[in-house]
XYZ file of N, CA, C and O in Angstrom:
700
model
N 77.002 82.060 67.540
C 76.262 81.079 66.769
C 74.871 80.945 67.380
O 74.759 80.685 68.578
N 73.804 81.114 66.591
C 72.678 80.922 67.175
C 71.812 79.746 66.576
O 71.881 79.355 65.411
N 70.930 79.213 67.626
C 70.500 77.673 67.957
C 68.753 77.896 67.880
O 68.190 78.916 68.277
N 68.150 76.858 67.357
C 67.198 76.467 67.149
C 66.825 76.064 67.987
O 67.462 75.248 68.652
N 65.108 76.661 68.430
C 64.868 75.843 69.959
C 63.190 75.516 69.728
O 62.326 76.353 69.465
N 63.017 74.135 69.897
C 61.768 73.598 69.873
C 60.353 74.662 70.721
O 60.171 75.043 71.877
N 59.709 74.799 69.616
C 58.685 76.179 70.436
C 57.482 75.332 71.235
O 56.633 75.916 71.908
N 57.529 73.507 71.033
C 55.818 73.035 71.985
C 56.242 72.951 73.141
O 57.438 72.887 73.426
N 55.195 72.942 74.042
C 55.327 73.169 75.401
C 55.442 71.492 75.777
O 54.544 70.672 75.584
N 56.754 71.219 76.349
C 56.863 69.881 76.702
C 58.140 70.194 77.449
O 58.920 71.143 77.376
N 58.105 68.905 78.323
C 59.469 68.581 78.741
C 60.724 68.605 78.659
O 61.601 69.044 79.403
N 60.732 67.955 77.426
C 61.837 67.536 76.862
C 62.058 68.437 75.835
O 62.778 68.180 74.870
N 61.422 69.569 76.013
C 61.212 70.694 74.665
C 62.968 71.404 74.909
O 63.615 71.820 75.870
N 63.125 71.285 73.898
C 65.063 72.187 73.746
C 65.293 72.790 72.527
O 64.574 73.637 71.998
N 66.522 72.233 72.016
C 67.527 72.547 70.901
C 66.545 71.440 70.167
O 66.128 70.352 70.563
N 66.315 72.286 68.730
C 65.847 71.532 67.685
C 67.138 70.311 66.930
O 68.184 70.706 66.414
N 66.720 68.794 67.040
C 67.712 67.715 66.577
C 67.252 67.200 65.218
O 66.215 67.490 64.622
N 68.032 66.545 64.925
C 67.978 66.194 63.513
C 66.233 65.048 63.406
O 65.436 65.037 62.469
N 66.179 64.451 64.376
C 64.572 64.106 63.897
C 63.723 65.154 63.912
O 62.724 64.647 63.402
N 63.449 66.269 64.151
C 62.938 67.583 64.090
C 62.348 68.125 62.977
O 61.188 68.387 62.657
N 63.998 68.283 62.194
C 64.113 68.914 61.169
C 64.010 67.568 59.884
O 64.146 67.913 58.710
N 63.755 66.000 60.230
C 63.839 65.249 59.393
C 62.461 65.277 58.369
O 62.502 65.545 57.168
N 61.597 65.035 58.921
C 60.270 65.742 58.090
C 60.281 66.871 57.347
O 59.514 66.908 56.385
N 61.086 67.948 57.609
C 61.651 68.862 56.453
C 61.771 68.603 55.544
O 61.106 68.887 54.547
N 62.909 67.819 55.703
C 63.940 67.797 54.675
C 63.106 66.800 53.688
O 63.125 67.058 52.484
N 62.379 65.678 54.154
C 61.728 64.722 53.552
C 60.640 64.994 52.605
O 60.459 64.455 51.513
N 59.882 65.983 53.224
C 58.779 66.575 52.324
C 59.347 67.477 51.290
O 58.638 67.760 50.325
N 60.398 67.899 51.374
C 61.196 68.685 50.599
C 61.582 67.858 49.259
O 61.372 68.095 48.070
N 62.195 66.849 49.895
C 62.229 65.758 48.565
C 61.549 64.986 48.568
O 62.227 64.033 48.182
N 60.620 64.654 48.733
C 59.230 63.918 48.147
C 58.734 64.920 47.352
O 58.284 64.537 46.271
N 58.677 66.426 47.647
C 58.254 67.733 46.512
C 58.822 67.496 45.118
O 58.274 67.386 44.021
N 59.898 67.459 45.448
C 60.737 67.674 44.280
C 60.728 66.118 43.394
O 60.995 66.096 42.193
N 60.484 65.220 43.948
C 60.675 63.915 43.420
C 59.285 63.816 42.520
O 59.184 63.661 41.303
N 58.054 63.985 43.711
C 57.085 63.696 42.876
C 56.682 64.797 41.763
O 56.064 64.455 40.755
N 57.082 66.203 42.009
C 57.243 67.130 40.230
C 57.792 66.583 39.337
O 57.376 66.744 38.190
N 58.625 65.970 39.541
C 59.953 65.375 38.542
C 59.185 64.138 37.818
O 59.365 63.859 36.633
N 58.050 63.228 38.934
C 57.558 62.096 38.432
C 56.245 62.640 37.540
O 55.856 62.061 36.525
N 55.588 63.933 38.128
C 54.578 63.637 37.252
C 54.807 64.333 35.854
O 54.163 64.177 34.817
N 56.165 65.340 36.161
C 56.065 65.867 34.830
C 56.594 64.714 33.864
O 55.853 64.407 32.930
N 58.041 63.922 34.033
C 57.822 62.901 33.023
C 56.974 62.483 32.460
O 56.598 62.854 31.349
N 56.251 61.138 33.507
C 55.010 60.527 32.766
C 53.635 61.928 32.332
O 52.748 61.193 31.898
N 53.416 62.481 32.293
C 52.889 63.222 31.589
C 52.859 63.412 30.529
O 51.909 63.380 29.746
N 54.430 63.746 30.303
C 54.948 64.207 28.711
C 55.063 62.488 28.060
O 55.037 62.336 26.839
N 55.198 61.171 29.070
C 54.866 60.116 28.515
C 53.899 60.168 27.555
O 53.888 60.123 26.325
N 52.979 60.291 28.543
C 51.376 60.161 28.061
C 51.126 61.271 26.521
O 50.436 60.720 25.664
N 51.615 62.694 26.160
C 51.280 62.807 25.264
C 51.846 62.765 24.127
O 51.470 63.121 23.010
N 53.400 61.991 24.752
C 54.068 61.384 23.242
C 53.578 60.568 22.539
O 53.519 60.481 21.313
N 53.013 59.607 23.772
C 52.350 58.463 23.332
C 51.095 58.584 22.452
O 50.956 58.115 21.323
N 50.037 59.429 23.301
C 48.830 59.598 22.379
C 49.094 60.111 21.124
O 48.207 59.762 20.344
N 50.069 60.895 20.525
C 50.740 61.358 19.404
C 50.947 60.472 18.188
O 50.623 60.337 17.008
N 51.814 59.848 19.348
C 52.886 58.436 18.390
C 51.362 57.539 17.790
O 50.949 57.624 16.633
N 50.734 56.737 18.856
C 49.349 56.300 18.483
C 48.866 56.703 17.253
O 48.973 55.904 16.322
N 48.112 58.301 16.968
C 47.401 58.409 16.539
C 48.183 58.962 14.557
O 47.678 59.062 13.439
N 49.393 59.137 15.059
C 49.990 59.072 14.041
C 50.372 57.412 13.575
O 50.845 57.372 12.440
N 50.309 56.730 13.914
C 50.899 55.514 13.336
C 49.823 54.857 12.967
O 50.156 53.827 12.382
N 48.223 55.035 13.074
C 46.759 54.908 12.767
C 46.408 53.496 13.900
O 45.394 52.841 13.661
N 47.248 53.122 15.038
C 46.868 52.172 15.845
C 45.326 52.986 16.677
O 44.142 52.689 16.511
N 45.614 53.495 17.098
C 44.136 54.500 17.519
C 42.622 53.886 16.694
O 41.593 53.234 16.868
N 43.327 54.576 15.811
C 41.825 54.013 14.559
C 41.823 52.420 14.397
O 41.142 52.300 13.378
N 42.106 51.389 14.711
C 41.998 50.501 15.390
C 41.622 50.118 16.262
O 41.132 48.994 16.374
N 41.780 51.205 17.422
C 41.612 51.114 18.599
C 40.181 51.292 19.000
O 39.593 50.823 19.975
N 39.785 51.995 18.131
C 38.451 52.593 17.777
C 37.282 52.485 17.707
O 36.299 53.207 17.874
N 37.601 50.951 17.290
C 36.595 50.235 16.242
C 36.083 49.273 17.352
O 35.095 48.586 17.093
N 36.795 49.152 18.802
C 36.382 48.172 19.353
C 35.678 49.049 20.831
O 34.675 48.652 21.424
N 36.467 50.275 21.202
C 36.317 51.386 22.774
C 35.747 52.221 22.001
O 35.457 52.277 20.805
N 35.571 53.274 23.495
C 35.495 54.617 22.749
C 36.679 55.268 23.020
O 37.510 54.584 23.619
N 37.023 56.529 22.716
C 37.474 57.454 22.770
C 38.131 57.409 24.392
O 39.223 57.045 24.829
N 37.084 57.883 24.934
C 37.130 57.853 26.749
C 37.726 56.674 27.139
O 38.926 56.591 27.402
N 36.973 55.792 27.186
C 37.699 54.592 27.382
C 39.399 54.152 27.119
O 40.122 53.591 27.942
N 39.677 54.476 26.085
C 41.153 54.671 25.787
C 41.894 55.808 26.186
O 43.121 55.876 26.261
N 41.156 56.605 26.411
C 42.871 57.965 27.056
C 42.210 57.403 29.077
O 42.809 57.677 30.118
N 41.335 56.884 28.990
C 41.304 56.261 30.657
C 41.990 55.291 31.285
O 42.295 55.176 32.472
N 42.289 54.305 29.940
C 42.788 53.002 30.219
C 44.404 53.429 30.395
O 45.185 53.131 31.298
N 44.603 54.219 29.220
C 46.033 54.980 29.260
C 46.413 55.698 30.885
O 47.300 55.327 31.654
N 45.786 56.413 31.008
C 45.906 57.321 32.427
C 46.032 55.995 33.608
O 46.909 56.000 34.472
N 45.158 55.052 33.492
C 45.171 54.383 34.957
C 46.012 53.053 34.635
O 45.777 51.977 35.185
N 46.793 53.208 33.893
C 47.885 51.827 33.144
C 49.593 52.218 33.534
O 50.560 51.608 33.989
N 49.288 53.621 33.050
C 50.310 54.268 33.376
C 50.656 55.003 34.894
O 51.723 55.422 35.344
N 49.459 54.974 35.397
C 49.318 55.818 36.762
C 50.060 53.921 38.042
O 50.898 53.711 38.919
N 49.064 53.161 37.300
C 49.533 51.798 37.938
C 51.363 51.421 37.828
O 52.059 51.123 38.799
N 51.680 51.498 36.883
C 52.913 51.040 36.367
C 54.185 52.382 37.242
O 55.319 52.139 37.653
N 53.543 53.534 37.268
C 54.583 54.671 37.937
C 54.050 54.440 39.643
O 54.726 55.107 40.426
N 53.119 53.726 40.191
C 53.207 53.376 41.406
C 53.474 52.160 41.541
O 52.805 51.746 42.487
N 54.322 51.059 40.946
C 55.164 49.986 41.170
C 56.238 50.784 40.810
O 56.389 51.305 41.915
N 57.043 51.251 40.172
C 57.893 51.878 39.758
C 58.522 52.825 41.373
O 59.657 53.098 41.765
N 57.212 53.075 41.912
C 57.531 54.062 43.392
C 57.578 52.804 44.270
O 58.339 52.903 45.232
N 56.864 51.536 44.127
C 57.330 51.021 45.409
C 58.462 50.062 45.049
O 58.352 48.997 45.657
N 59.699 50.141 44.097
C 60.589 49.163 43.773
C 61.372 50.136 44.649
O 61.809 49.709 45.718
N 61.627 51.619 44.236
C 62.748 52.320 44.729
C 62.081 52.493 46.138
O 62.903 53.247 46.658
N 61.149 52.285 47.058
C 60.817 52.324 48.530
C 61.434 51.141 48.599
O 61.996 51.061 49.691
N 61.625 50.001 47.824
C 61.793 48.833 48.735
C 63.743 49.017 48.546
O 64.417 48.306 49.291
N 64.347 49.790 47.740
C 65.485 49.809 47.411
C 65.990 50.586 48.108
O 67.107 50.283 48.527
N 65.316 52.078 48.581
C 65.817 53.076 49.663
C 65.554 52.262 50.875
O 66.544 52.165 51.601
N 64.316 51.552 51.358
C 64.942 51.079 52.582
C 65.622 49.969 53.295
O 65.911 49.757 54.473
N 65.836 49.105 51.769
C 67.053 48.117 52.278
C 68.712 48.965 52.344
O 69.751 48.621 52.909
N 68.440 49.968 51.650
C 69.728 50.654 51.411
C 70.121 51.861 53.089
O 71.147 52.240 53.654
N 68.858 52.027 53.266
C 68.557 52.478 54.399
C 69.129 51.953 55.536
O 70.008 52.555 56.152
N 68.632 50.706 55.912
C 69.230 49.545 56.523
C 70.591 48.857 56.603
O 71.376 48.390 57.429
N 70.448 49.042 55.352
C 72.347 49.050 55.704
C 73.066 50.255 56.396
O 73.848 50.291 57.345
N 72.510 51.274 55.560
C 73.065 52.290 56.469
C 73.105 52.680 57.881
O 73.949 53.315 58.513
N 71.960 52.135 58.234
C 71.802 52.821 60.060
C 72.269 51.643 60.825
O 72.011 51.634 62.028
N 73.016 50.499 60.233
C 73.343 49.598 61.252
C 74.827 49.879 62.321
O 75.027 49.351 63.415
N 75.699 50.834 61.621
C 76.222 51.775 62.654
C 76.038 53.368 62.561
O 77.023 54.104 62.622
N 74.750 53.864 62.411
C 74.791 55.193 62.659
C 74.643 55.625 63.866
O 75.020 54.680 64.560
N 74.351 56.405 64.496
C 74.538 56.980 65.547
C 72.703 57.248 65.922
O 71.855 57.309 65.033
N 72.444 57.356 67.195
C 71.325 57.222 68.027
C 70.461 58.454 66.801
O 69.379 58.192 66.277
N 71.068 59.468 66.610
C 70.304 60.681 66.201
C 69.486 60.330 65.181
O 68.280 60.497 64.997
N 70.579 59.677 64.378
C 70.167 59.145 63.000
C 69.132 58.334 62.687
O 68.457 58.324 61.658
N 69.041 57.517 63.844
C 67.353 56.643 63.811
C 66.606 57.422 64.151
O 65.628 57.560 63.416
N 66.676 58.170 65.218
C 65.364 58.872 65.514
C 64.744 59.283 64.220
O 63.585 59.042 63.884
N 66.042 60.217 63.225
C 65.401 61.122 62.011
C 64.787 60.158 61.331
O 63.808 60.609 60.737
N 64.983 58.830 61.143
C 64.906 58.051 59.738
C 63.230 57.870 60.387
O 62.225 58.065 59.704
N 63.222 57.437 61.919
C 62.046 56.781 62.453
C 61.007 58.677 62.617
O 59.890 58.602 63.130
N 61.385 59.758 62.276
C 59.856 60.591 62.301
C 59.903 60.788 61.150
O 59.061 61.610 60.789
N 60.892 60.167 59.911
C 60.111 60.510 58.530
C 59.263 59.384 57.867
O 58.346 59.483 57.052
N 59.865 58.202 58.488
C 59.294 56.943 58.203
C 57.689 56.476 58.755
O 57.659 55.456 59.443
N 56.762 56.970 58.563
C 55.519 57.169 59.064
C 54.650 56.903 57.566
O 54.786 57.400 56.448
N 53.551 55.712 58.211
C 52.522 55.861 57.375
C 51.813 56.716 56.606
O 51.427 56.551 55.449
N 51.622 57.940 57.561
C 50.754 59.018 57.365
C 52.161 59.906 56.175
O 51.681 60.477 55.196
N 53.143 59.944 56.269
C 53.730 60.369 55.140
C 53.596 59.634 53.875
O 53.169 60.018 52.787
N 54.003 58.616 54.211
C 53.742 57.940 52.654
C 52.313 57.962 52.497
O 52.176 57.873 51.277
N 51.197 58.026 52.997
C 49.902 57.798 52.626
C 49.935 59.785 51.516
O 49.487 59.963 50.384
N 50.318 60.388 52.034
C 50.316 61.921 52.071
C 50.766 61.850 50.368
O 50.205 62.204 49.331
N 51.886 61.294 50.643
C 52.875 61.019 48.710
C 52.333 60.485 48.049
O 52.445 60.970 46.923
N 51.347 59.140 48.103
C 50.477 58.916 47.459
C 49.749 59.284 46.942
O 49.619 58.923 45.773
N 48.638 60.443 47.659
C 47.803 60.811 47.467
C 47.967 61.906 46.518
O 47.248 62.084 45.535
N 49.092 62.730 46.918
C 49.630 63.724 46.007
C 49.777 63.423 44.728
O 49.217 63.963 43.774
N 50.811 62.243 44.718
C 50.988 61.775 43.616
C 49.954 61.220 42.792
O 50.047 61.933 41.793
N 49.367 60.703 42.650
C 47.913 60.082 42.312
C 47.016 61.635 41.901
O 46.584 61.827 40.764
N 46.888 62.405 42.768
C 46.081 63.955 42.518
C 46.602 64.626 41.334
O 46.016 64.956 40.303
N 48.212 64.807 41.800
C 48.643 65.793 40.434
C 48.935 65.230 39.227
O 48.927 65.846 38.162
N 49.243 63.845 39.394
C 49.726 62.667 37.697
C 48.181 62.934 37.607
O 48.232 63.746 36.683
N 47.135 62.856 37.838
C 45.435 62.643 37.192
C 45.393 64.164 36.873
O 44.884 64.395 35.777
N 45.763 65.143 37.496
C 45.418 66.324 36.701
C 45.567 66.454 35.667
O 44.733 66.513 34.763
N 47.611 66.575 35.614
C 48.751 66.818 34.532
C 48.401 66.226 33.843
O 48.340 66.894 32.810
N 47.830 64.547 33.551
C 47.848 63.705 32.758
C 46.643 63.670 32.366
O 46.475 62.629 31.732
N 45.764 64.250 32.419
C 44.087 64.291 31.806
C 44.524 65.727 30.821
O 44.003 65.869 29.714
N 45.365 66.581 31.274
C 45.516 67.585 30.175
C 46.417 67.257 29.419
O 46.283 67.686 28.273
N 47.336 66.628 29.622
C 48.741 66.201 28.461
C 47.535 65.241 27.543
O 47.466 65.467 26.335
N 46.812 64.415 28.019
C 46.332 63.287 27.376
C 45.354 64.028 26.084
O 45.163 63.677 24.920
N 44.803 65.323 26.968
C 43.862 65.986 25.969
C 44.600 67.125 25.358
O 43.786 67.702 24.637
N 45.704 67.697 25.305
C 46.829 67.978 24.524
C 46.803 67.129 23.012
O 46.317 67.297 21.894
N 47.451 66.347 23.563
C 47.990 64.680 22.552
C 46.613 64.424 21.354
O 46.717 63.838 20.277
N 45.573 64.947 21.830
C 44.265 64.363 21.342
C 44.194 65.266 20.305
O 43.710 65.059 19.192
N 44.740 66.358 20.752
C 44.529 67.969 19.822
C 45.263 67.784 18.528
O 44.944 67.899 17.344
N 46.203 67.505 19.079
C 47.460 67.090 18.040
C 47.701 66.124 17.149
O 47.484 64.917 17.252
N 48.081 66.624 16.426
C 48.705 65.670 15.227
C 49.693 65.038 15.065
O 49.730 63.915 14.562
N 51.174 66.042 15.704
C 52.721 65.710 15.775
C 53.503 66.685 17.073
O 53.124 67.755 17.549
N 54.717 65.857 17.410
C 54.842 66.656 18.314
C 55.415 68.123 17.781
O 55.352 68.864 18.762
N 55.752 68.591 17.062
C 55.540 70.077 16.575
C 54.173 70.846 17.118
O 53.988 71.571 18.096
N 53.690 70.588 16.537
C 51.871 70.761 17.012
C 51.708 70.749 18.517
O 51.403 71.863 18.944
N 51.815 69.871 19.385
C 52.121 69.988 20.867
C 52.849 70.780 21.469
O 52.698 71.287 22.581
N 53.986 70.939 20.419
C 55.137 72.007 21.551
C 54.687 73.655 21.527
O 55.135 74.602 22.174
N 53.859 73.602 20.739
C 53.170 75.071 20.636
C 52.268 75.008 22.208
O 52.533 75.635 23.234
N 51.525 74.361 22.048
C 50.399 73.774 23.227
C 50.783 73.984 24.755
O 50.175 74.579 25.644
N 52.751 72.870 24.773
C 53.058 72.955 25.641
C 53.419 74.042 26.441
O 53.490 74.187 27.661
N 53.607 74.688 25.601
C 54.412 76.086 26.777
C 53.683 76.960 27.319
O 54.248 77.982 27.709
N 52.556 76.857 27.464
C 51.624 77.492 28.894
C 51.713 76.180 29.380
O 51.890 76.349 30.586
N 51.704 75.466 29.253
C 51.631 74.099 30.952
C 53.024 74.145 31.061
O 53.141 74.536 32.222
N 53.945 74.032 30.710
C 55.363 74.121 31.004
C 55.417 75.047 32.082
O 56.004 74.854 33.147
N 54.617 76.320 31.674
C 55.128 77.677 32.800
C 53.799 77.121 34.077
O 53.955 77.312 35.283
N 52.887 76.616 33.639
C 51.975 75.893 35.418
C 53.075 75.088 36.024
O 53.756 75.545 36.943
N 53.305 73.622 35.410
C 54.338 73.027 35.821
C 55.297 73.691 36.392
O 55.528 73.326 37.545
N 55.993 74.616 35.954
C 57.064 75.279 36.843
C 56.544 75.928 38.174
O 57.370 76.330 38.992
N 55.332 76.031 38.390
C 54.947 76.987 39.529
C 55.110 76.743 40.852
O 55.414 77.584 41.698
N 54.813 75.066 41.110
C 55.135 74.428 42.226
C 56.956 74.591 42.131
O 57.260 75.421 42.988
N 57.708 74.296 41.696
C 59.011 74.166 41.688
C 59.509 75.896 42.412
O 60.225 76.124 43.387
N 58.824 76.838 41.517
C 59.392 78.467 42.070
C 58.882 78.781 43.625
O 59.381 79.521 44.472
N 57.444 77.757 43.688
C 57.034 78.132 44.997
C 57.488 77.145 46.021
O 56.879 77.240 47.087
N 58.267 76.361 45.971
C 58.873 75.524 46.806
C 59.608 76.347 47.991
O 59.417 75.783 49.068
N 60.252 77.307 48.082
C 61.018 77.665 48.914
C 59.839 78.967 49.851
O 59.911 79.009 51.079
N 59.050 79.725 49.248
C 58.273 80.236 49.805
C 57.317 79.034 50.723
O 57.000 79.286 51.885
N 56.976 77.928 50.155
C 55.793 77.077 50.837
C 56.536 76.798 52.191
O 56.070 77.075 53.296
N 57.619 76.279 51.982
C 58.460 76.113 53.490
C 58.979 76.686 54.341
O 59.505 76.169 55.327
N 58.877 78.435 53.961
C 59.334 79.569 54.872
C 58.018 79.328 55.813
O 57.835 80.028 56.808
């Protein structure tokens, strides 16, 4: 059986332990979580601009913004609402958290305490916030193109195959 051995030059440098490998695993699913989040609200965003402009609320909308102004207000309404949405389930994973490590074992805090770092969550944020403003400035200008979602699903399937790209390159990024 062969063993994992910490390569920095330190002391206490050995056998790689589960706080080690906990940042792995974490960025691994924060990857996968935040693809999952922005592709939803994305496809939110250009059902919505769809639904809108078919139901003639838009042209209403119209008469008072511009154009810009409304697929902006949309983007940063929705960008607001999916980052309360991220800090209900932070506050739910780490009361749930907490229950859990009140008899886990020494190892187990260490891992929870090197994934639990500011500088990670600042990192998910930022990501998140970067790729929902990309995805969602093109779904939004998708939606704008369109008439119905028929009309979109033609549209969609070159961003469907971008969207997939991070997901295929997930396992290469972490080799």
């Amino acid at each position: 059986m062969s063993r994992d051995f910490d390569p920095r030059a330190a002391p206490t440098a050995g056998a790689v332990q589960a706080k080690d490998r906990a940042p792995f695993a974490a960025a691994l699913a924060a990857g996968f979580i935040l693809w999952t989040a922005v592709f939803s609200i994305a496809n939110m965003l250009l059902s919505g601009v769809i639904e809108e402009k078919s139901s003639r609320v838009l042209d209403t909308l119209l008469t008072s913004v511009s154009p810009g102004q409304i697929l902006a207000g949309k983007l940063l309404g929705v960008a607001s609402v999916s980052l309360t949405v991220f800090g209900v389930w932070a506050a739910a994973g780490a009361g749930v958290a907490q229950l859990a490590l009140l008899n886990a074992p020494p190892s187990a805090l260490d891992a929870v305490q090197a994934v639990a770092t500011p500088q990670l969550l600042a990192v998910f944020v930022g990501s998140f916030l970067a790729g929902y403003l990309m995805y969602g400035a093109i779904f939004l200008a998708l939606g704008a193109l369109c008439e119905s979602l028929q009309e979109a699903q033609t549209l969609i399937g070159p961003m469907i195959m971008v969207l997939m790209l991070p997901v295929l390159l997930f396992a290469p990024a972490f080799e």
